[in-house]
Amino acid sequence: MTTEAATRRMSGAPCWVSLLAHSMSATQEFYGALFGWEFRPGPQHFGPYARAFLDGREVAGVGELAPDRHLPVSWTTYLASDDADVTAEQIRCCGGTVGVGPLDADDDTGRMAIGSDPQGAIFGVWQGKSLMGTARTGEPGTPVWNELVTRDTGSVSPFYEHVFGFEAEPVASAGPDALTLQLKGQPVAGIRGVGTDLPRDRGSHWMTYFAVPHTDAAARRVTELGGQVLHAPRDSAHGRLAAVADSEGAVFTIVQQG
């Protein structure tokens, strides 16, 4: 897992994560207590939205779903783009769909779109202007890795290679069907094929990994705050990790990094 914030600025690299929740106040309370985030208002073009800050620097976004939108609560990974309009067209040409945008953020921080790959996994596209993306990474309370969980890597890796310019490298230590996506020789994201273990209620999806100082303690804190531990803490090649859900059911992974 790369921990260099600069790597997240390269076109194609995951550069931002954002959560759409039903209750902004409950969500801010959960993540504020878990990660120490503070929140400030952000662009409001889709409704209430706030950016999360850690020690004064942006780390993530949280938006509120309209009451009549009964959508699953989930984290969205945004991939950097030099030109969101060109990337949106490439998404369509390579078998994906574009559901939102491209459009400008109403505070002139950048231009964005929401798309999905041929297997239905939703992701964002971000063309940064004054906000290039996550300003802190590689430390507790920040996003440190993004991984696409899908049925099999072969059905989607060509899409991401063509649209975003990734080079895919097999990773035997991560399972029988796992790839690392690289840009200019730097690992920036992963794809993991899980076959029939793919959750039926979620389908293909991007998973955000957040760093914590101690995975077991953080997992207990998730439960105390009204969330759930979905997969108990375990050791991996990248550190001790656990899959958890917040108080509204949004799934993410916590991984121990000092």
XYZ file of C-alpha atoms in Angstrom:
258
model
C 0.000 0.000 0.000
C 1.409 3.343 -0.984
C 1.352 6.062 1.651
C 2.615 8.927 -0.504
C 0.018 11.678 -0.858
C 1.732 12.835 -4.056
C 1.001 9.512 -5.735
C -2.711 10.156 -5.241
C -2.429 13.200 -7.515
C -1.513 11.182 -10.613
C -4.272 10.934 -13.203
C -6.105 7.662 -12.564
C -5.076 7.293 -8.924
C -7.655 7.237 -6.120
C -7.598 10.805 -4.803
C -10.717 11.255 -2.658
C -13.437 9.305 -0.856
C -16.945 10.487 -0.112
C -19.876 9.031 1.816
C -23.576 9.571 1.203
C -25.495 9.056 4.441
C -29.071 9.434 5.681
C -28.155 11.513 8.736
C -25.303 14.011 8.538
C -25.290 14.601 12.281
C -25.165 10.909 13.222
C -22.497 10.215 10.594
C -20.330 13.117 11.695
C -20.652 12.001 15.300
C -19.582 8.440 14.398
C -16.515 9.342 12.344
C -15.560 12.238 14.587
C -15.397 9.836 17.513
C -13.684 7.058 15.555
C -11.082 9.032 13.572
C -10.973 12.441 15.254
C -12.414 14.207 12.204
C -13.791 17.733 12.279
C -16.298 18.897 9.666
C -16.786 22.066 7.626
C -19.501 22.827 5.051
C -18.679 21.970 1.429
C -20.480 22.383 -1.924
C -24.249 21.933 -1.628
C -25.284 21.156 -5.232
C -26.614 17.685 -4.276
C -27.843 18.733 -0.838
C -26.069 19.026 2.526
C -22.362 18.199 2.220
C -19.371 18.593 4.497
C -15.664 17.933 4.210
C -13.902 16.058 6.978
C -10.645 17.514 8.283
C -7.847 15.989 10.342
C -5.472 18.506 11.907
C -6.826 21.162 9.554
C -6.432 19.267 6.275
C -9.113 17.620 4.117
C -9.353 13.827 4.281
C -12.864 12.902 3.046
C -16.369 14.118 2.253
C -19.795 13.329 3.721
C -23.090 14.152 2.024
C -26.709 13.653 3.060
C -29.166 11.718 0.926
C -32.521 13.319 0.209
C -35.227 11.753 2.408
C -37.009 10.265 -0.625
C -33.849 8.578 -1.957
C -33.690 5.093 -0.477
C -30.189 4.296 -1.663
C -27.662 2.106 0.146
C -25.247 4.078 2.289
C -21.728 3.538 0.975
C -18.293 5.061 0.518
C -17.364 6.138 -3.024
C -13.788 6.115 -4.296
C -12.889 8.998 -6.640
C -10.208 8.518 -9.299
C -8.178 11.534 -10.415
C -8.560 12.892 -13.939
C -6.878 15.655 -15.922
C -10.130 16.127 -17.866
C -13.368 14.765 -16.396
C -15.252 15.203 -19.683
C -12.742 13.129 -21.641
C -12.702 10.474 -18.901
C -16.528 10.313 -18.918
C -16.497 9.663 -22.651
C -13.852 6.956 -22.226
C -15.993 5.313 -19.543
C -18.920 5.105 -21.966
C -16.758 3.874 -24.842
C -15.305 1.061 -22.702
C -18.621 -0.373 -21.532
C -19.215 1.623 -18.371
C -21.919 4.155 -17.599
C -21.918 7.756 -16.364
C -24.810 8.455 -14.003
C -23.931 11.984 -12.849
C -22.058 14.806 -14.567
C -19.507 15.832 -15.471
C -20.275 19.021 -13.578
C -18.423 21.681 -11.618
C -18.462 21.755 -7.828
C -20.278 24.928 -6.797
C -17.276 26.178 -4.818
C -14.949 25.904 -7.842
C -12.756 23.260 -6.202
C -13.001 20.919 -9.195
C -15.113 19.068 -11.724
C -16.632 15.654 -11.031
C -18.622 12.752 -12.411
C -20.052 9.518 -11.020
C -19.692 6.404 -13.143
C -19.819 2.637 -12.926
C -17.711 -0.078 -14.517
C -19.084 -2.924 -16.696
C -19.784 -5.009 -13.563
C -21.729 -2.190 -11.878
C -19.158 -0.967 -9.341
C -19.704 2.748 -8.714
C -16.800 5.189 -8.569
C -16.231 8.913 -8.893
C -14.043 10.953 -11.229
C -12.401 14.094 -9.850
C -10.649 16.802 -11.875
C -9.143 18.894 -9.122
C -8.731 22.653 -9.291
C -8.227 24.240 -5.873
C -8.864 20.886 -4.151
C -6.732 18.134 -5.658
C -7.923 15.449 -3.252
C -7.129 14.014 0.143
C -4.513 16.250 1.756
C -3.352 13.710 4.343
C -2.738 9.990 3.922
C -0.621 7.235 5.402
C -1.508 8.041 9.016
C -4.336 7.129 11.405
C -7.688 8.612 10.418
C -6.863 8.904 6.720
C -7.681 6.758 3.659
C -4.634 4.665 2.746
C -5.837 2.194 0.112
C -8.717 1.530 -2.279
C -9.637 -1.874 -3.641
C -12.257 -3.008 -6.135
C -14.031 -6.147 -4.927
C -15.602 -7.940 -7.893
C -16.515 -11.386 -9.175
C -13.350 -11.860 -11.234
C -10.556 -9.495 -12.169
C -10.512 -10.489 -15.838
C -13.966 -9.026 -16.473
C -13.066 -5.507 -15.331
C -9.293 -4.999 -15.338
C -9.225 -4.132 -19.093
C -11.799 -1.394 -18.445
C -9.660 0.319 -15.806
C -6.491 -0.175 -17.832
C -8.030 1.472 -20.906
C -9.890 4.300 -19.156
C -7.317 5.260 -16.517
C -4.031 3.919 -17.887
C -3.347 1.403 -15.132
C -0.865 -1.419 -15.455
C -2.211 -4.532 -13.709
C 0.161 -6.820 -11.813
C -0.888 -10.153 -10.238
C -0.431 -10.351 -6.443
C -0.170 -13.963 -5.297
C -0.031 -13.015 -1.605
C -3.459 -11.365 -1.797
C -5.311 -14.420 -3.118
C -5.688 -16.505 -6.269
C -7.373 -13.683 -8.227
C -5.841 -10.397 -7.124
C -4.233 -7.545 -9.027
C -2.378 -4.397 -8.063
C -3.088 -1.399 -10.286
C 0.026 0.637 -10.947
C 0.756 4.049 -12.444
C 4.320 4.836 -13.474
C 5.460 1.796 -11.493
C 3.702 2.922 -8.288
C 0.935 0.772 -6.733
C -2.174 2.941 -6.352
C -5.122 0.530 -5.987
C -6.130 -3.106 -6.140
C -8.705 -5.443 -7.679
C -9.743 -8.618 -5.886
C -11.875 -11.284 -7.519
C -13.944 -13.188 -4.951
C -16.171 -15.302 -7.216
C -19.372 -16.491 -5.561
C -18.331 -14.846 -2.278
C -19.315 -11.479 -3.755
C -22.043 -10.072 -1.458
C -25.387 -10.344 -3.228
C -26.693 -7.217 -1.554
C -23.737 -5.120 -2.702
C -22.419 -6.620 -5.925
C -19.105 -5.309 -7.256
C -17.903 -2.360 -5.176
C -14.928 -0.223 -4.268
C -13.674 -0.637 -0.700
C -11.940 2.163 1.203
C -9.232 1.313 3.746
C -8.677 3.763 6.616
C -5.591 3.658 8.808
C -5.952 3.221 12.569
C -3.272 3.009 15.291
C -4.642 -0.278 16.644
C -7.099 -2.417 14.668
C -8.541 -4.414 17.566
C -9.189 -1.308 19.643
C -10.704 0.510 16.650
C -12.989 -2.459 15.926
C -14.244 -2.372 19.508
C -14.810 1.380 19.190
C -16.855 0.840 16.010
C -19.197 -1.408 17.982
C -19.414 1.051 20.874
C -20.442 3.779 18.405
C -23.292 1.703 16.976
C -21.473 0.120 14.037
C -20.689 -3.528 13.310
C -17.584 -5.656 12.856
C -18.245 -7.712 9.712
C -14.936 -9.579 9.582
C -12.937 -9.850 12.784
C -9.415 -8.386 12.935
C -6.843 -10.534 11.162
C -3.243 -10.221 10.072
C -2.431 -9.608 6.411
C 0.576 -8.766 4.285
C -0.345 -5.083 4.638
C -1.011 -5.048 8.375
C -3.747 -6.116 10.754
C -7.153 -5.294 9.291
C -10.905 -5.696 9.847
C -13.998 -5.061 7.725
C -16.553 -2.940 9.572
C -19.730 -0.947 8.978
C -20.671 2.417 10.429
C -23.865 3.196 12.343
C -25.848 3.433 9.077
C -24.309 0.355 7.455
C -21.623 1.891 5.208
C -18.848 -0.699 4.868
C -15.135 0.110 5.078
C -11.906 -1.558 6.177
C -9.634 -0.449 8.995
C -5.940 -1.316 8.802
C -3.260 -0.834 11.431
C -0.578 1.701 10.524
C 1.574 3.605 12.949
